[in-house]
Amino acid sequence: MTTDTQARPEQPPAAPPVSTGRWWALVVLAMAQLMVVLDATIVNIALPTAQADLAFSDASRQWVVTAYALAFGSLLLLGGRLSDFFGRKRMFLIGLVGFALASALGGAADGLEMLIIARALQGAFGAALAPAALSLLSTTFTEPAERGKAFGIFGAISGAGGAVGLLLGGVLTEYASWRWCLFVNLVIAAIAVAGALLKLTDEPVTSRARIDVPGVITSVLGLVGLVFGLGKVETDGWSSATALVPMIGGVVLLVAFVVIELRVTNPLLPLRVVLDRNRGGSYAAISISGMGMFGIFLFLTYYLVGNLGFTPVQTGLAFLPMLGSIMLSATTAGSILTPKIGPRPLVPLGALIAAGGMAFLTRLDLDSTYASGVLPGLLVIGLGLGLVFAPTQNAATSGVEHRDAGVASAMINTVQQIGGSIGTALLSSFAATAATNYAASHPKSATLLAEASLASYHTVFWWSCGLFLTCAVVSALLFRTGPLAVDPDAPKAMAH
């Protein structure tokens, strides 16, 4: 009897419910991530209609996008650290509720100022929500095989969220109202909050160190300067003071931030997080691929609308095959192989495949069709991106101590935001120059404007191809060979 009694605690009858709970937790976290990611593109589709409704100028329109990018990009590190200090589930819920309320404010906006304030608040609460979601994922899934699957799904959603935003934004704008592009977040957030309260668990906060105030000030102001300056490049040019001064000031402040982090006792961003080769490789790959992705979403959208005459809904539907191929590669090869062989073979391969897809798009002509000209490139790019996103997001949080999980997760979103801002500025500048040069060097004709636009798209696609090739080289050099490090805080039974 004694032996039987002692044997019972070693039986694992509770394991299936725990596992099921973890997968339900993934659903909740994925919904929150989808809300944050799709909001970057869903509002872009709604902007022309909102502009006509609220009667603001073209010059003011960019601030609806910039306000979100500034708040989100500059506050991510602080949001990540706060989730480490005060609890990830708590910050996750605060971020969800705040994002929903800010979305409601924006949807009810009766003028430009109210809409800009709402977008800035969305960015601020998104900066609390995004790193909390990813760090909860990292601390929930610690066993390598399950972790690979979870990050495969999460990475696929992160990569495909932009395409979902284009489709959902087109449907809501065309059949409901531009305001529903913001109100829809209330529905998503309500489901996610209910799921979080029922299914998410968090570790107790054992210690609350003092916030690194100098680090917060220099990082926030530095990132604001850099993102703001890059945002002004498209309208004012690289040589304008409105772009150069904020960018230079931002870089100086970020250098000061690094110096501060080396000296303070409780740094906002412990450099041990970024100096690990796998995590450093992940941040570099995410940043560079984020730059290249704007060649797909932004300029391919221009081609679909301007050359093929697609409506907003058709444009969103056109990107769905790429979403499917991202999901396919991220949840199969990306999730199954990462725990076994690590990110080093997969990320360079994925970047090379994506580069090939971008090169294919340079064959587009004025009389190309979607089926033969656009679709094959999208499918190839999607397969490549799935192999980039799943392993990098896994590697970026693997082997990190739980006390640093929030800030390590925040760095993923920060470098993606900065990479996207740099990509937008660079590719927009290259496109404008290419179009101008083509128009100046060719005789006037009925199709000159369309041909000049096409030349600008080809230039952007080649540059995006080059960025993906750069991502492949950098990833091959930085990532370590072999499987990822196990969670250092995981129970012994799971660390095998």
Coordinates of C-alpha atoms in Angstrom, one line a residue:
M1 CA 0.0 0.0 0.0
T2 CA 2.8 2.4 0.9
T3 CA 4.5 1.7 -2.3
D4 CA 1.3 2.3 -4.4
T5 CA 0.6 5.5 -2.4
Q6 CA 4.1 6.8 -3.1
A7 CA 3.9 5.9 -6.7
R8 CA 0.8 7.9 -7.4
P9 CA 2.4 11.4 -7.3
E10 CA 4.7 10.3 -10.1
Q11 CA 1.8 9.6 -12.4
P12 CA 1.1 12.4 -14.9
P13 CA -2.7 12.5 -15.0
A14 CA -2.7 16.3 -15.1
A15 CA -0.4 16.6 -18.0
P16 CA -3.0 16.7 -20.8
P17 CA -5.1 19.6 -19.3
V18 CA -1.9 21.6 -18.8
S19 CA -0.8 21.0 -22.4
T20 CA -4.3 22.0 -23.6
G21 CA -4.1 25.1 -21.5
R22 CA -0.8 26.0 -23.1
W23 CA -2.2 25.8 -26.6
W24 CA -5.3 27.8 -25.6
A25 CA -2.8 30.4 -24.2
L26 CA -1.1 30.4 -27.7
V27 CA -4.5 31.3 -29.3
V28 CA -4.9 34.2 -26.9
L29 CA -1.4 35.5 -27.4
A30 CA -1.6 35.1 -31.2
M31 CA -4.9 37.1 -31.3
A32 CA -3.2 40.0 -29.5
Q33 CA -0.2 39.8 -31.8
L34 CA -2.4 39.8 -34.8
M35 CA -4.2 42.9 -33.5
V36 CA -1.0 44.8 -33.1
V37 CA 0.5 43.8 -36.4
L38 CA -2.5 44.2 -38.6
D39 CA -3.1 47.7 -37.2
A40 CA 0.0 48.9 -39.0
T41 CA -1.7 48.2 -42.4
I42 CA -5.4 48.2 -41.8
V43 CA -5.5 52.0 -41.1
N44 CA -3.4 52.7 -44.3
I45 CA -6.3 51.3 -46.4
A46 CA -8.8 53.4 -44.5
L47 CA -6.8 56.7 -44.6
P48 CA -8.1 58.1 -47.9
T49 CA -11.7 57.6 -46.8
A50 CA -11.0 59.0 -43.3
Q51 CA -9.2 62.0 -44.9
A52 CA -12.3 62.8 -47.0
D53 CA -14.6 62.4 -44.0
L54 CA -12.6 64.5 -41.6
A55 CA -11.3 66.9 -44.2
F56 CA -7.6 67.0 -43.4
S57 CA -4.7 67.7 -45.9
D58 CA -2.3 65.3 -47.5
A59 CA 0.5 66.8 -45.4
S60 CA -1.4 66.0 -42.2
R61 CA -2.3 62.5 -43.3
Q62 CA 1.2 61.0 -42.6
W63 CA 0.8 61.9 -38.9
V64 CA -2.0 59.4 -38.5
V65 CA 0.6 56.7 -39.4
T66 CA 3.6 58.4 -37.8
A67 CA 1.9 59.0 -34.4
Y68 CA 1.5 55.2 -34.0
A69 CA 5.0 54.4 -35.2
L70 CA 6.6 57.0 -32.9
A71 CA 4.8 55.9 -29.7
F72 CA 5.1 52.2 -30.5
G73 CA 8.8 52.2 -31.6
S74 CA 10.1 54.4 -28.8
L75 CA 8.3 52.8 -25.9
L76 CA 8.8 49.1 -26.6
L77 CA 11.9 48.7 -24.5
L78 CA 10.2 50.4 -21.5
G79 CA 7.1 48.3 -22.1
G80 CA 9.2 45.1 -22.2
R81 CA 11.1 46.0 -19.0
L82 CA 7.8 46.9 -17.2
S83 CA 6.5 43.4 -18.0
D84 CA 9.6 41.9 -16.4
F85 CA 9.2 44.1 -13.3
F86 CA 5.4 44.1 -12.7
G87 CA 4.2 40.9 -14.3
R88 CA 3.7 39.9 -17.9
K89 CA 0.1 38.9 -17.6
R90 CA -0.7 42.2 -15.9
M91 CA 1.0 44.3 -18.6
F92 CA -0.6 42.1 -21.3
L93 CA -4.1 42.9 -19.9
I94 CA -3.2 46.6 -19.5
G95 CA -2.0 46.7 -23.1
L96 CA -5.1 44.9 -24.4
V97 CA -7.6 47.2 -22.6
G98 CA -5.7 50.3 -23.3
F99 CA -5.3 49.5 -27.0
A100 CA -9.0 48.8 -27.3
L101 CA -10.0 52.1 -25.6
A102 CA -7.6 54.0 -27.8
S103 CA -9.1 52.3 -30.9
A104 CA -12.6 53.3 -29.7
L105 CA -11.4 56.9 -29.4
G106 CA -10.0 56.8 -32.9
G107 CA -13.1 55.2 -34.4
A108 CA -15.2 58.0 -32.8
A109 CA -12.8 60.8 -33.9
D110 CA -14.5 64.0 -35.1
G111 CA -11.3 65.6 -36.3
L112 CA -7.6 65.0 -37.2
E113 CA -6.3 65.9 -33.7
M114 CA -8.5 63.4 -31.9
L115 CA -7.5 60.7 -34.5
I116 CA -3.8 61.4 -34.1
I117 CA -4.0 61.3 -30.3
A118 CA -5.8 58.0 -30.5
R119 CA -3.2 56.5 -32.8
A120 CA -0.4 57.7 -30.4
L121 CA -2.2 56.0 -27.5
Q122 CA -2.6 52.8 -29.6
G123 CA 1.1 52.8 -30.1
A124 CA 1.9 53.4 -26.5
F125 CA -0.4 50.5 -25.3
G126 CA 0.8 48.4 -28.2
A127 CA 4.3 48.9 -26.8
A128 CA 3.2 47.3 -23.5
L129 CA 1.2 44.6 -25.2
A130 CA 3.6 43.2 -27.8
P131 CA 6.6 42.3 -25.7
A132 CA 4.4 41.0 -22.9
A133 CA 2.7 38.6 -25.4
L134 CA 6.0 37.3 -26.8
S135 CA 7.6 36.9 -23.4
L136 CA 4.5 35.0 -22.1
L137 CA 4.9 32.7 -25.1
S138 CA 8.6 32.2 -24.3
T139 CA 8.0 31.4 -20.7
T140 CA 4.9 29.2 -21.4
F141 CA 6.5 27.0 -24.0
T142 CA 9.9 25.8 -22.7
E143 CA 10.1 22.2 -24.1
P144 CA 12.0 22.4 -27.5
A145 CA 9.5 20.5 -29.7
E146 CA 6.4 22.4 -28.4
R147 CA 8.3 25.6 -28.4
G148 CA 9.2 25.1 -32.1
K149 CA 5.5 24.6 -33.0
A150 CA 4.3 27.5 -30.9
F151 CA 6.8 30.0 -32.4
G152 CA 6.1 28.6 -35.9
I153 CA 2.5 29.6 -35.5
F154 CA 3.3 32.9 -33.8
G155 CA 5.9 33.8 -36.4
A156 CA 3.5 33.0 -39.2
I157 CA 0.9 35.4 -37.7
S158 CA 3.6 38.1 -37.2
G159 CA 4.6 37.8 -40.9
A160 CA 1.1 37.5 -42.3
G161 CA -0.5 40.2 -40.2
G162 CA 0.2 42.9 -42.7
A163 CA -1.6 41.0 -45.4
V164 CA -4.6 40.3 -43.1
G165 CA -4.7 44.0 -42.4
L166 CA -4.8 44.9 -46.0
L167 CA -7.7 42.5 -46.6
L168 CA -9.7 43.3 -43.5
G169 CA -9.1 47.1 -44.0
G170 CA -10.4 46.8 -47.6
V171 CA -13.5 44.8 -46.6
L172 CA -14.4 47.1 -43.7
T173 CA -13.7 50.3 -45.6
E174 CA -15.7 49.2 -48.7
Y175 CA -18.7 47.6 -47.0
A176 CA -18.9 49.3 -43.6
S177 CA -16.9 52.4 -42.7
W178 CA -13.3 53.4 -42.2
R179 CA -14.2 53.8 -38.5
W180 CA -14.6 50.0 -38.2
C181 CA -10.9 49.6 -39.1
L182 CA -10.4 50.8 -35.5
F183 CA -13.6 49.6 -33.9
V184 CA -12.8 46.0 -34.9
N185 CA -10.0 46.0 -32.3
L186 CA -12.7 46.2 -29.6
V187 CA -14.0 42.8 -30.7
I188 CA -10.5 41.2 -30.9
A189 CA -9.5 42.7 -27.5
A190 CA -12.6 41.6 -25.8
I191 CA -12.1 38.0 -26.8
A192 CA -8.4 38.1 -25.9
V193 CA -9.1 39.6 -22.5
A194 CA -11.6 36.9 -21.7
G195 CA -9.1 34.3 -22.9
A196 CA -6.2 35.8 -21.0
L197 CA -8.2 35.8 -17.7
L198 CA -9.1 32.1 -18.2
K199 CA -6.1 30.6 -19.8
L200 CA -2.9 32.7 -19.2
T201 CA -0.7 32.1 -16.2
D202 CA 2.4 34.0 -15.2
E203 CA 5.3 33.5 -12.9
P204 CA 5.3 35.5 -9.6
V205 CA 7.5 38.6 -9.7
T206 CA 10.2 37.9 -7.2
S207 CA 12.0 41.3 -7.2
R208 CA 11.3 44.7 -8.6
A209 CA 14.5 46.6 -9.3
R210 CA 14.5 50.3 -9.8
I211 CA 13.7 51.6 -13.2
D212 CA 16.7 52.8 -15.2
V213 CA 15.4 56.4 -15.7
P214 CA 18.5 57.7 -17.6
G215 CA 18.2 54.7 -19.9
V216 CA 14.5 55.2 -20.4
I217 CA 15.0 58.9 -21.3
T218 CA 17.8 58.4 -23.7
S219 CA 16.2 55.3 -25.4
V220 CA 12.8 56.9 -25.8
L221 CA 14.1 60.2 -27.1
G222 CA 16.7 58.5 -29.3
L223 CA 14.1 56.2 -30.9
V224 CA 11.6 59.1 -31.3
G225 CA 14.3 61.1 -33.1
L226 CA 15.4 58.3 -35.4
V227 CA 11.8 57.2 -36.3
F228 CA 10.6 60.8 -36.7
G229 CA 13.6 61.7 -38.9
L230 CA 13.2 58.7 -41.1
G231 CA 9.5 59.5 -41.5
K232 CA 10.3 63.0 -42.7
V233 CA 12.7 61.7 -45.4
E234 CA 9.8 60.6 -47.7
T235 CA 8.3 64.1 -47.8
D236 CA 11.3 66.4 -47.1
G237 CA 14.3 64.4 -48.5
W238 CA 17.5 63.1 -47.0
S239 CA 19.3 66.5 -47.0
S240 CA 16.5 68.4 -45.2
A241 CA 17.2 69.7 -41.7
T242 CA 13.8 68.3 -40.6
A243 CA 15.0 64.8 -41.4
L244 CA 18.8 65.1 -40.6
V245 CA 18.7 66.8 -37.3
P246 CA 16.3 64.4 -35.6
M247 CA 18.1 61.4 -37.1
I248 CA 21.6 62.6 -36.0
G249 CA 20.2 63.5 -32.5
G250 CA 18.5 60.1 -32.2
V251 CA 21.7 58.3 -33.1
V252 CA 23.7 60.3 -30.5
L253 CA 21.2 59.6 -27.8
L254 CA 21.2 55.9 -28.6
V255 CA 25.0 55.8 -28.3
A256 CA 24.6 57.6 -25.0
F257 CA 22.0 54.9 -24.0
V258 CA 24.5 52.1 -24.7
V259 CA 27.1 53.9 -22.6
I260 CA 24.6 54.2 -19.7
E261 CA 23.5 50.6 -20.0
L262 CA 27.2 49.5 -19.5
R263 CA 27.4 51.4 -16.2
V264 CA 24.1 51.3 -14.4
T265 CA 23.2 48.5 -11.9
N266 CA 19.8 47.7 -13.3
P267 CA 19.9 48.5 -17.0
L268 CA 16.8 49.0 -19.1
L269 CA 18.4 46.7 -21.7
P270 CA 21.0 44.4 -20.2
L271 CA 23.6 44.0 -23.0
R272 CA 23.9 40.3 -22.2
V273 CA 20.5 40.1 -24.0
V274 CA 21.8 41.4 -27.3
L275 CA 25.4 40.2 -27.3
D276 CA 24.5 36.5 -27.5
R277 CA 25.2 35.4 -31.0
N278 CA 21.8 33.7 -31.6
R279 CA 19.8 36.6 -30.2
G280 CA 22.0 39.2 -32.0
G281 CA 21.6 37.2 -35.2
S282 CA 17.8 37.2 -34.7
Y283 CA 17.6 40.9 -34.2
A284 CA 19.8 41.6 -37.3
A285 CA 17.7 39.2 -39.4
I286 CA 14.4 40.7 -38.3
S287 CA 15.6 44.2 -38.9
I288 CA 17.0 43.6 -42.4
S289 CA 14.0 41.4 -43.5
G290 CA 11.7 44.1 -42.1
M291 CA 13.3 46.6 -44.4
G292 CA 12.9 44.3 -47.4
M293 CA 9.2 43.5 -46.6
F294 CA 8.2 47.1 -47.4
G295 CA 9.0 46.4 -51.0
I296 CA 6.3 43.8 -51.0
F297 CA 3.4 45.4 -49.0
L298 CA 3.8 49.0 -50.0
F299 CA 5.0 49.0 -53.6
L300 CA 3.3 45.8 -54.8
T301 CA 0.1 47.4 -53.5
Y302 CA 0.8 50.4 -55.7
Y303 CA 1.2 48.1 -58.7
L304 CA -2.0 46.1 -58.0
V305 CA -4.1 49.2 -57.6
G306 CA -2.4 51.5 -60.2
N307 CA -1.6 48.9 -62.9
L308 CA -4.0 46.1 -62.5
G309 CA -6.9 48.3 -61.2
F310 CA -7.6 46.2 -58.1
T311 CA -10.1 47.5 -55.5
P312 CA -9.0 47.5 -51.8
V313 CA -10.8 44.2 -51.2
Q314 CA -9.2 42.6 -54.3
T315 CA -5.8 43.9 -53.1
G316 CA -6.2 42.3 -49.8
L317 CA -7.3 39.0 -51.4
A318 CA -4.3 39.2 -53.7
F319 CA -1.9 38.9 -50.7
L320 CA -3.7 35.8 -49.2
P321 CA -1.7 33.2 -51.1
M322 CA 1.5 34.7 -49.6
L323 CA -0.1 34.5 -46.1
G324 CA -0.9 30.8 -46.8
S325 CA 2.7 30.0 -47.9
I326 CA 4.1 31.9 -44.8
M327 CA 1.8 29.7 -42.6
L328 CA 2.9 26.6 -44.4
S329 CA 6.6 27.0 -44.1
A330 CA 6.6 28.5 -40.7
T331 CA 4.4 25.8 -39.1
T332 CA 6.1 22.9 -40.9
A333 CA 9.8 23.3 -41.7
G334 CA 10.2 26.3 -39.5
S335 CA 8.7 24.8 -36.4
I336 CA 9.8 21.1 -36.8
L337 CA 13.4 21.7 -37.9
T338 CA 14.3 24.6 -35.6
P339 CA 14.5 22.6 -32.4
K340 CA 16.6 19.9 -34.2
I341 CA 19.1 21.9 -36.3
G342 CA 18.7 25.5 -35.0
P343 CA 18.2 28.7 -37.0
R344 CA 21.5 28.8 -38.9
P345 CA 20.6 26.7 -41.9
L346 CA 16.9 27.8 -42.0
V347 CA 17.1 31.6 -41.8
P348 CA 19.7 32.1 -44.6
L349 CA 17.8 29.6 -46.8
G350 CA 14.5 31.4 -46.2
A351 CA 16.1 34.8 -46.9
L352 CA 17.6 33.4 -50.2
I353 CA 14.1 32.0 -51.2
A354 CA 12.5 35.4 -50.4
A355 CA 15.2 37.1 -52.5
G356 CA 14.4 34.8 -55.4
G357 CA 10.7 35.8 -55.1
M358 CA 11.6 39.5 -55.2
A359 CA 13.8 39.0 -58.2
F360 CA 10.8 37.3 -60.0
L361 CA 8.7 40.4 -59.4
T362 CA 11.1 42.5 -61.3
R363 CA 9.8 40.8 -64.5
L364 CA 6.4 42.6 -64.0
D365 CA 5.4 44.6 -67.0
L366 CA 2.5 46.9 -67.9
D367 CA 0.5 44.0 -69.4
S368 CA 1.4 41.4 -66.8
T369 CA -1.4 39.5 -65.1
Y370 CA -1.9 38.6 -61.4
A371 CA -1.9 34.9 -62.1
S372 CA 1.3 34.7 -64.1
G373 CA 3.2 37.8 -62.9
V374 CA 2.4 38.4 -59.3
L375 CA 1.1 35.2 -57.7
P376 CA 4.3 33.0 -58.3
G377 CA 6.5 35.7 -56.7
L378 CA 4.2 36.0 -53.7
L379 CA 4.1 32.3 -53.1
V380 CA 7.9 32.0 -53.2
I381 CA 8.4 35.1 -51.0
G382 CA 5.9 33.6 -48.4
L383 CA 7.7 30.3 -48.3
G384 CA 11.0 32.1 -47.6
L385 CA 9.6 34.5 -45.0
G386 CA 8.1 31.6 -43.0
L387 CA 11.6 30.2 -42.7
V388 CA 12.8 33.5 -41.5
F389 CA 10.1 34.5 -39.0
A390 CA 9.6 31.3 -37.0
P391 CA 13.3 30.5 -36.2
T392 CA 14.3 34.1 -35.5
Q393 CA 11.5 34.8 -33.0
N394 CA 12.3 31.5 -31.3
A395 CA 16.0 32.2 -31.2
A396 CA 15.5 35.7 -30.0
T397 CA 14.0 34.5 -26.7
S398 CA 15.8 31.1 -26.3
G399 CA 18.3 30.7 -23.5
V400 CA 17.3 34.1 -22.0
E401 CA 16.7 34.3 -18.3
H402 CA 13.0 34.8 -17.4
R403 CA 13.8 38.1 -15.7
D404 CA 15.0 39.4 -19.1
A405 CA 12.2 37.8 -21.3
G406 CA 10.2 41.0 -21.6
V407 CA 13.0 43.2 -22.8
A408 CA 14.4 40.5 -25.1
S409 CA 10.9 40.2 -26.6
A410 CA 10.7 44.0 -26.9
M411 CA 13.9 44.1 -28.8
I412 CA 12.3 42.0 -31.6
N413 CA 9.5 44.5 -32.1
T414 CA 11.9 47.5 -31.7
V415 CA 14.3 46.3 -34.4
Q416 CA 11.4 45.4 -36.7
Q417 CA 9.9 48.9 -36.2
I418 CA 13.2 50.6 -36.9
G419 CA 13.9 48.3 -39.9
G420 CA 10.5 49.1 -41.3
S421 CA 11.0 52.8 -40.9
I422 CA 14.5 52.7 -42.5
G423 CA 13.0 50.5 -45.3
T424 CA 10.1 52.9 -45.9
A425 CA 12.5 55.9 -46.1
L426 CA 15.1 54.2 -48.3
L427 CA 12.8 52.4 -50.7
S428 CA 10.5 55.4 -51.1
S429 CA 13.6 57.6 -51.9
F430 CA 15.0 55.0 -54.4
A431 CA 11.5 54.7 -56.1
A432 CA 11.1 58.5 -56.4
T433 CA 14.6 58.9 -57.9
A434 CA 14.1 56.0 -60.3
A435 CA 10.7 57.3 -61.6
T436 CA 12.2 60.8 -62.1
N437 CA 15.2 59.5 -63.9
Y438 CA 13.1 57.3 -66.2
A439 CA 10.7 60.2 -67.1
A440 CA 13.7 62.5 -67.8
S441 CA 15.5 60.0 -70.1
H442 CA 12.5 58.9 -72.2
P443 CA 10.4 60.7 -74.7
K444 CA 6.9 61.8 -73.7
S445 CA 4.2 59.3 -74.5
A446 CA 0.7 58.3 -73.4
T447 CA 2.3 55.5 -71.2
L448 CA 5.3 57.4 -69.9
L449 CA 3.8 57.9 -66.4
A450 CA 2.9 54.2 -66.1
E451 CA 6.3 53.2 -67.4
A452 CA 8.1 55.5 -64.9
S453 CA 6.1 54.0 -62.0
L454 CA 6.9 50.5 -63.2
A455 CA 10.6 51.4 -63.3
S456 CA 10.4 52.6 -59.7
Y457 CA 8.8 49.4 -58.6
H458 CA 11.5 47.3 -60.4
T459 CA 14.1 49.4 -58.5
V460 CA 12.4 48.8 -55.2
F461 CA 12.1 45.0 -55.9
W462 CA 15.8 44.7 -56.7
W463 CA 16.7 46.6 -53.6
S464 CA 14.4 44.4 -51.5
C465 CA 16.1 41.4 -53.2
G466 CA 19.5 42.8 -52.1
L467 CA 18.2 43.3 -48.6
F468 CA 17.1 39.7 -48.3
L469 CA 20.5 38.5 -49.7
T470 CA 22.1 40.6 -47.0
C471 CA 19.9 39.0 -44.4
A472 CA 21.0 35.6 -45.6
V473 CA 24.7 36.5 -45.3
V474 CA 24.4 38.1 -41.9
S475 CA 22.3 35.2 -40.6
A476 CA 24.8 32.6 -41.8
L477 CA 27.7 34.5 -40.1
L478 CA 26.0 35.4 -36.8
F479 CA 23.9 32.4 -35.8
R480 CA 25.5 29.5 -34.0
T481 CA 25.5 26.0 -35.5
G482 CA 23.2 23.5 -33.7
P483 CA 20.0 23.5 -31.7
L484 CA 18.9 26.4 -29.7
A485 CA 19.8 26.7 -26.0
V486 CA 17.1 25.5 -23.6
D487 CA 15.3 27.8 -21.2
P488 CA 17.7 28.3 -18.3
D489 CA 14.8 28.7 -15.9
A490 CA 12.8 25.7 -17.0
P491 CA 12.3 22.7 -14.7
K492 CA 14.8 20.0 -15.1
A493 CA 12.3 17.6 -16.5
M494 CA 11.7 20.0 -19.4
A495 CA 15.3 20.9 -20.1
H496 CA 16.3 18.0 -22.3

